[in-house]
Amino acid sequence: MKKILSPMEKMDFPESEELPGGVREIEAEDTFGYCTELYTDVEYAVHSGKKLHLQIMTPTVFGQDLKWPLIVYVQGSSWHKQNLFQSLPTLARMCERGYAIAIVEHRESDLAPFPAQVIDVKTAIRFLRLNGRSYHIDTDKISLWGDSSGAHSALIAGITGNTKYLPEEYPEVSTEVDCIVDWFGPTDLMAAVQHPAVIDHDSSTSPAGILIGGKSLHDHPEDVYPTNPVVHLQPDRETPPILIMHGGRDPLVPFNQSCILYEALKQMDKEVEFVKLKNAGHGWGGFMSETALNIVENFIKREK
C-alpha cells in the first residue's frame, strides 16, 4: 500500500532534490508582479438607450482579504466609439504593479454630445464605489486617468467632482477622485485651431465639432466654452492633483493645449506636475515605456 501524505503549508513545502542528467536548473525569480483577473463587459448603466460597460482588471487574489487601489481609465477615441481594449497591454502592466483597473465605456458624441461623456465617467465611478467589494477594490483610493479625448473627459469629471454634470444614478455616492492623470488631452478647443495639426479642429464634422452637436466651433463659442476644463477650476475649491504628460510632436492635439491647462493650474496654486516627452507623438514615441508608467505610478502613490 502506498504511503499517503497529508497536505502541507505552502511555505513549508520542500524543494525536490531530483535532478535527472541534462536538466538545467536556474534560480526562480518573478519580475512581472501580480497575475491578473479580467472581468469583461460589466454593465454599469444604460444611457440614451445604450448599455455602457466596464472592463475590469485586478491582481489575482489567492484567498486573501486584499483591496487594491483603483485606476479608472477613460480610453481616448476622439469622443467617438471607443476601442476599450486598445490600452490593455499598458494597463496590464499597471495591474501587475498592484492596481485594479476599470476601463470606462462612454456614449459616443454623435449619439450624445457634451457633457454626456463626463456624466458617464461619473456614473462609472459611483458604480465602482458601490460594487468595489466584488472586485477587491479599495474605494477610498481612486485615481482617474485618460488619454486624448478620454483625458479631456477625465479632467472635467475630476475637476468638477460633486458640483455639476452629475448622473441620476446613485445620488448618495461621491464622484470625487484622489488625483487625475492627463495624457495629451485637449483643453481649450478654440485655441487648438490656432496651432498646427493634421486635422481641422474647427469644422462641424471634426471631433470637436461633433462633440458640441455637429457645429462649427467659431460659430458657437457658447457651446465650446464649457468643454474647457480650465473654466471649471475654482480658486476656493480643492482640485485633485493633476499629472500632465504630452508629446512635443503631437500632430493631433497641439502641445500648447497642455501648456494652457498647466499655466491655469499654476496661476491658481493648484497641485500639478507637467512632463513633456521630447519628440513623442500622440501616444507613441515614449508613452509605451516603463519610464512613462513609473512617472504615473510615482505620482499616484504620492497622492494616496
mmCIF file of C-alpha atoms in Angstrom, residues 23-258:
data_model
loop_
_atom_site.group_PDB
_atom_site.id
_atom_site.type_symbol
_atom_site.label_atom_id
_atom_site.label_comp_id
_atom_site.label_asym_id
_atom_site.label_seq_id
_atom_site.Cartn_x
_atom_site.Cartn_y
_atom_site.Cartn_z
ATOM 1 C CA VAL A 23 18.263 19.078 -16.698
ATOM 2 C CA ARG A 24 19.156 22.787 -16.454
ATOM 3 C CA GLU A 25 18.471 24.386 -13.069
ATOM 4 C CA ILE A 26 18.059 28.157 -12.552
ATOM 5 C CA GLU A 27 17.155 30.356 -9.592
ATOM 6 C CA ALA A 28 13.441 31.239 -9.594
ATOM 7 C CA GLU A 29 12.586 34.938 -9.809
ATOM 8 C CA ASP A 30 9.265 36.672 -10.531
ATOM 9 C CA THR A 31 9.694 40.030 -12.274
ATOM 10 C CA PHE A 32 6.196 40.552 -13.705
ATOM 11 C CA GLY A 33 4.450 41.321 -10.410
ATOM 12 C CA TYR A 34 0.934 40.037 -9.800
ATOM 13 C CA CYS A 35 -1.103 37.744 -12.026
ATOM 14 C CA THR A 36 -4.318 39.358 -13.253
ATOM 15 C CA GLU A 37 -8.041 38.675 -13.454
ATOM 16 C CA LEU A 38 -10.140 40.218 -16.248
ATOM 17 C CA TYR A 39 -13.880 40.863 -15.927
ATOM 18 C CA THR A 40 -15.232 41.837 -19.336
ATOM 19 C CA ASP A 41 -18.345 43.820 -20.259
ATOM 20 C CA VAL A 42 -19.556 44.632 -16.755
ATOM 21 C CA GLU A 43 -22.686 46.710 -17.362
ATOM 22 C CA TYR A 44 -22.800 49.820 -15.180
ATOM 23 C CA ALA A 45 -25.573 51.914 -16.764
ATOM 24 C CA VAL A 46 -27.928 52.423 -19.689
ATOM 25 C CA HIS A 47 -27.813 55.982 -21.050
ATOM 26 C CA SER A 48 -29.515 57.247 -24.217
ATOM 27 C CA GLY A 49 -30.642 53.660 -24.840
ATOM 28 C CA LYS A 50 -27.034 52.400 -24.904
ATOM 29 C CA LYS A 51 -25.719 49.787 -22.499
ATOM 30 C CA LEU A 52 -22.450 51.010 -21.025
ATOM 31 C CA HIS A 53 -19.762 48.656 -19.796
ATOM 32 C CA LEU A 54 -16.594 48.456 -17.766
ATOM 33 C CA GLN A 55 -13.615 46.244 -18.497
ATOM 34 C CA ILE A 56 -12.236 45.499 -15.030
ATOM 35 C CA MET A 57 -8.791 44.049 -14.419
ATOM 36 C CA THR A 58 -7.453 43.231 -10.962
ATOM 37 C CA PRO A 59 -4.443 41.477 -9.486
ATOM 38 C CA THR A 60 -5.261 37.869 -8.661
ATOM 39 C CA VAL A 61 -6.179 37.275 -5.021
ATOM 40 C CA PHE A 62 -5.456 33.777 -3.693
ATOM 41 C CA GLY A 63 -7.817 33.555 -0.739
ATOM 42 C CA GLN A 64 -6.519 36.786 0.781
ATOM 43 C CA ASP A 65 -8.584 39.704 2.019
ATOM 44 C CA LEU A 66 -6.734 42.315 -0.043
ATOM 45 C CA LYS A 67 -8.044 45.537 -1.553
ATOM 46 C CA TRP A 68 -6.351 47.250 -4.472
ATOM 47 C CA PRO A 69 -6.192 50.980 -5.233
ATOM 48 C CA LEU A 70 -8.316 51.699 -8.299
ATOM 49 C CA ILE A 71 -7.412 53.422 -11.558
ATOM 50 C CA VAL A 72 -10.474 54.457 -13.572
ATOM 51 C CA TYR A 73 -9.290 54.744 -17.191
ATOM 52 C CA VAL A 74 -11.060 56.653 -19.971
ATOM 53 C CA GLN A 75 -9.926 55.424 -23.376
ATOM 54 C CA GLY A 76 -9.442 58.146 -25.977
ATOM 55 C CA SER A 77 -11.400 57.908 -29.223
ATOM 56 C CA SER A 78 -11.949 61.490 -30.455
ATOM 57 C CA TRP A 79 -15.161 61.134 -28.412
ATOM 58 C CA HIS A 80 -16.346 58.514 -30.930
ATOM 59 C CA LYS A 81 -16.973 54.816 -30.223
ATOM 60 C CA GLN A 82 -14.062 53.543 -28.157
ATOM 61 C CA ASN A 83 -11.812 50.547 -28.631
ATOM 62 C CA LEU A 84 -11.911 49.552 -24.971
ATOM 63 C CA PHE A 85 -9.014 47.118 -25.299
ATOM 64 C CA GLN A 86 -6.634 49.498 -27.085
ATOM 65 C CA SER A 87 -4.632 50.346 -23.956
ATOM 66 C CA LEU A 88 -4.968 46.929 -22.318
ATOM 67 C CA PRO A 89 -1.264 45.975 -22.664
ATOM 68 C CA THR A 90 -0.201 49.215 -20.951
ATOM 69 C CA LEU A 91 -2.834 48.947 -18.249
ATOM 70 C CA ALA A 92 -1.987 45.287 -17.619
ATOM 71 C CA ARG A 93 1.488 46.430 -16.631
ATOM 72 C CA MET A 94 -0.067 48.766 -14.063
ATOM 73 C CA CYS A 95 -2.272 45.940 -12.824
ATOM 74 C CA GLU A 96 0.848 43.805 -12.323
ATOM 75 C CA ARG A 97 2.128 46.548 -10.030
ATOM 76 C CA GLY A 98 -0.845 46.150 -7.703
ATOM 77 C CA TYR A 99 -3.680 48.289 -9.086
ATOM 78 C CA ALA A 100 -7.236 47.467 -10.042
ATOM 79 C CA ILE A 101 -8.109 48.936 -13.448
ATOM 80 C CA ALA A 102 -11.561 49.845 -14.748
ATOM 81 C CA ILE A 103 -11.788 50.951 -18.395
ATOM 82 C CA VAL A 104 -14.900 53.096 -18.900
ATOM 83 C CA GLU A 105 -17.130 52.937 -21.953
ATOM 84 C CA HIS A 106 -18.924 56.233 -22.581
ATOM 85 C CA ARG A 107 -21.517 57.351 -25.091
ATOM 86 C CA GLU A 108 -20.106 58.423 -28.438
ATOM 87 C CA SER A 109 -20.549 62.104 -29.268
ATOM 88 C CA ASP A 110 -22.774 61.561 -32.310
ATOM 89 C CA LEU A 111 -25.220 59.748 -30.008
ATOM 90 C CA ALA A 112 -24.975 62.199 -27.111
ATOM 91 C CA PRO A 113 -22.885 65.400 -27.196
ATOM 92 C CA PHE A 114 -21.023 67.001 -24.302
ATOM 93 C CA PRO A 115 -21.343 66.631 -21.313
ATOM 94 C CA ALA A 116 -22.648 63.058 -21.783
ATOM 95 C CA GLN A 117 -19.147 61.588 -21.677
ATOM 96 C CA VAL A 118 -18.379 63.301 -18.362
ATOM 97 C CA ILE A 119 -21.660 62.114 -16.857
ATOM 98 C CA ASP A 120 -20.880 58.546 -17.933
ATOM 99 C CA VAL A 121 -17.455 58.657 -16.287
ATOM 100 C CA LYS A 122 -19.004 59.867 -13.034
ATOM 101 C CA THR A 123 -21.671 57.158 -13.206
ATOM 102 C CA ALA A 124 -18.915 54.564 -13.548
ATOM 103 C CA ILE A 125 -17.091 55.984 -10.518
ATOM 104 C CA ARG A 126 -20.260 55.752 -8.433
ATOM 105 C CA PHE A 127 -20.925 52.197 -9.630
ATOM 106 C CA LEU A 128 -17.389 51.142 -8.736
ATOM 107 C CA ARG A 129 -17.646 52.697 -5.292
ATOM 108 C CA LEU A 130 -20.828 50.733 -4.650
ATOM 109 C CA ASN A 131 -19.568 47.446 -6.073
ATOM 110 C CA GLY A 132 -15.874 47.614 -5.281
ATOM 111 C CA ARG A 133 -16.017 44.807 -2.741
ATOM 112 C CA SER A 134 -16.843 42.317 -5.523
ATOM 113 C CA TYR A 135 -13.542 43.151 -7.236
ATOM 114 C CA HIS A 136 -11.303 43.644 -4.163
ATOM 115 C CA ILE A 137 -11.185 47.408 -4.833
ATOM 116 C CA ASP A 138 -10.187 49.927 -2.201
ATOM 117 C CA THR A 139 -12.901 52.516 -2.814
ATOM 118 C CA ASP A 140 -11.037 55.072 -0.692
ATOM 119 C CA LYS A 141 -8.207 55.174 -3.241
ATOM 120 C CA ILE A 142 -9.453 56.130 -6.705
ATOM 121 C CA SER A 143 -7.351 57.752 -9.434
ATOM 122 C CA LEU A 144 -8.742 58.960 -12.765
ATOM 123 C CA TRP A 145 -6.617 58.572 -15.902
ATOM 124 C CA GLY A 146 -7.364 59.194 -19.549
ATOM 125 C CA ASP A 147 -5.637 59.662 -22.876
ATOM 126 C CA SER A 148 -6.514 62.175 -25.604
ATOM 127 C CA SER A 149 -10.298 62.758 -25.632
ATOM 128 C CA GLY A 150 -10.509 60.375 -22.680
ATOM 129 C CA ALA A 151 -8.179 62.679 -20.747
ATOM 130 C CA HIS A 152 -10.478 65.595 -21.604
ATOM 131 C CA SER A 153 -13.461 63.749 -20.097
ATOM 132 C CA ALA A 154 -11.374 62.665 -17.109
ATOM 133 C CA LEU A 155 -10.189 66.214 -16.441
ATOM 134 C CA ILE A 156 -13.674 67.705 -16.396
ATOM 135 C CA ALA A 157 -15.081 64.802 -14.361
ATOM 136 C CA GLY A 158 -12.274 65.054 -11.815
ATOM 137 C CA ILE A 159 -12.218 68.846 -11.581
ATOM 138 C CA THR A 160 -15.998 69.277 -11.216
ATOM 139 C CA GLY A 161 -16.384 66.358 -8.779
ATOM 140 C CA ASN A 162 -19.687 66.563 -6.936
ATOM 141 C CA THR A 163 -20.551 70.080 -8.154
ATOM 142 C CA LYS A 164 -22.013 69.595 -11.650
ATOM 143 C CA TYR A 165 -22.583 67.135 -14.516
ATOM 144 C CA LEU A 166 -23.896 64.623 -12.000
ATOM 145 C CA PRO A 167 -25.652 61.410 -13.070
ATOM 146 C CA GLU A 168 -29.099 60.438 -11.853
ATOM 147 C CA GLU A 169 -27.904 57.051 -10.617
ATOM 148 C CA TYR A 170 -26.702 56.548 -7.052
ATOM 149 C CA PRO A 171 -27.076 60.206 -5.913
ATOM 150 C CA GLU A 172 -25.820 59.364 -2.428
ATOM 151 C CA VAL A 173 -22.414 58.229 -3.751
ATOM 152 C CA SER A 174 -19.471 60.590 -4.292
ATOM 153 C CA THR A 175 -17.820 61.099 -7.683
ATOM 154 C CA GLU A 176 -14.673 62.684 -6.190
ATOM 155 C CA VAL A 177 -11.253 61.200 -7.023
ATOM 156 C CA ASP A 178 -7.819 61.452 -5.403
ATOM 157 C CA CYS A 179 -5.882 62.563 -8.478
ATOM 158 C CA ILE A 180 -6.044 62.885 -12.274
ATOM 159 C CA VAL A 181 -3.573 61.684 -14.917
ATOM 160 C CA ASP A 182 -3.911 63.578 -18.201
ATOM 161 C CA TRP A 183 -2.147 62.036 -21.174
ATOM 162 C CA PHE A 184 -2.166 64.539 -24.071
ATOM 163 C CA GLY A 185 -5.756 65.653 -23.548
ATOM 164 C CA PRO A 186 -7.344 68.591 -25.407
ATOM 165 C CA THR A 187 -8.404 71.507 -23.229
ATOM 166 C CA ASP A 188 -9.141 74.831 -24.976
ATOM 167 C CA LEU A 189 -10.719 73.691 -28.239
ATOM 168 C CA MET A 190 -10.955 77.232 -29.614
ATOM 169 C CA ALA A 191 -7.220 77.725 -29.108
ATOM 170 C CA ALA A 192 -6.426 74.411 -30.812
ATOM 171 C CA VAL A 193 -7.358 75.853 -34.219
ATOM 172 C CA GLN A 194 -4.526 78.384 -33.873
ATOM 173 C CA HIS A 195 -1.794 75.730 -33.762
ATOM 174 C CA PRO A 196 -0.516 73.243 -36.363
ATOM 175 C CA ALA A 197 -2.396 69.936 -36.528
ATOM 176 C CA VAL A 198 -3.229 67.292 -39.111
ATOM 177 C CA ILE A 199 -6.997 67.751 -38.687
ATOM 178 C CA ASP A 200 -9.348 70.730 -38.895
ATOM 179 C CA HIS A 201 -10.478 71.249 -35.305
ATOM 180 C CA ASP A 202 -12.959 73.996 -36.227
ATOM 181 C CA SER A 203 -15.228 72.134 -38.670
ATOM 182 C CA SER A 204 -18.717 70.988 -37.683
ATOM 183 C CA THR A 205 -17.673 67.476 -38.751
ATOM 184 C CA SER A 206 -14.434 67.489 -36.744
ATOM 185 C CA PRO A 207 -14.273 65.524 -33.477
ATOM 186 C CA ALA A 208 -14.631 68.781 -31.518
ATOM 187 C CA GLY A 209 -17.488 69.940 -33.742
ATOM 188 C CA ILE A 210 -19.405 66.692 -33.255
ATOM 189 C CA LEU A 211 -18.746 66.897 -29.501
ATOM 190 C CA ILE A 212 -20.786 70.122 -29.328
ATOM 191 C CA GLY A 213 -23.601 68.781 -31.501
ATOM 192 C CA GLY A 214 -22.274 68.975 -35.057
ATOM 193 C CA LYS A 215 -21.465 72.694 -35.027
ATOM 194 C CA SER A 216 -18.573 74.832 -36.151
ATOM 195 C CA LEU A 217 -16.562 75.978 -33.157
ATOM 196 C CA HIS A 218 -16.111 79.608 -34.171
ATOM 197 C CA ASP A 219 -19.842 79.961 -34.893
ATOM 198 C CA HIS A 220 -20.850 78.573 -31.484
ATOM 199 C CA PRO A 221 -18.373 79.748 -28.820
ATOM 200 C CA GLU A 222 -21.079 79.465 -26.159
ATOM 201 C CA ASP A 223 -21.195 75.690 -26.714
ATOM 202 C CA VAL A 224 -17.416 75.379 -26.760
ATOM 203 C CA TYR A 225 -16.884 77.330 -23.532
ATOM 204 C CA PRO A 226 -17.976 74.634 -21.004
ATOM 205 C CA THR A 227 -15.861 71.978 -22.759
ATOM 206 C CA ASN A 228 -12.702 73.683 -21.466
ATOM 207 C CA PRO A 229 -11.530 72.105 -18.175
ATOM 208 C CA VAL A 230 -9.924 75.418 -17.205
ATOM 209 C CA VAL A 231 -13.273 77.221 -16.871
ATOM 210 C CA HIS A 232 -14.319 74.721 -14.194
ATOM 211 C CA LEU A 233 -11.370 75.491 -11.928
ATOM 212 C CA GLN A 234 -12.313 77.450 -8.823
ATOM 213 C CA PRO A 235 -9.734 79.222 -6.633
ATOM 214 C CA ASP A 236 -11.665 78.455 -3.449
ATOM 215 C CA ARG A 237 -12.463 74.810 -4.261
ATOM 216 C CA GLU A 238 -9.963 71.994 -3.872
ATOM 217 C CA THR A 239 -8.828 70.450 -7.157
ATOM 218 C CA PRO A 240 -7.377 66.927 -7.295
ATOM 219 C CA PRO A 241 -3.630 66.932 -8.042
ATOM 220 C CA ILE A 242 -3.060 66.609 -11.795
ATOM 221 C CA LEU A 243 -0.249 64.948 -13.752
ATOM 222 C CA ILE A 244 0.031 66.147 -17.363
ATOM 223 C CA MET A 245 2.101 64.229 -19.929
ATOM 224 C CA HIS A 246 2.259 65.347 -23.564
ATOM 225 C CA GLY A 247 4.458 64.631 -26.570
ATOM 226 C CA GLY A 248 6.357 67.538 -28.089
ATOM 227 C CA ARG A 249 5.461 66.463 -31.650
ATOM 228 C CA ASP A 250 1.795 65.635 -31.186
ATOM 229 C CA PRO A 251 0.111 66.081 -34.613
ATOM 230 C CA LEU A 252 -3.469 65.741 -33.330
ATOM 231 C CA VAL A 253 -3.667 67.582 -30.006
ATOM 232 C CA PRO A 254 -1.260 70.550 -30.032
ATOM 233 C CA PHE A 255 1.258 70.544 -27.178
ATOM 234 C CA ASN A 256 0.034 74.047 -26.326
ATOM 235 C CA GLN A 257 -3.237 72.536 -25.077
ATOM 236 C CA SER A 258 -1.428 71.114 -22.066
#
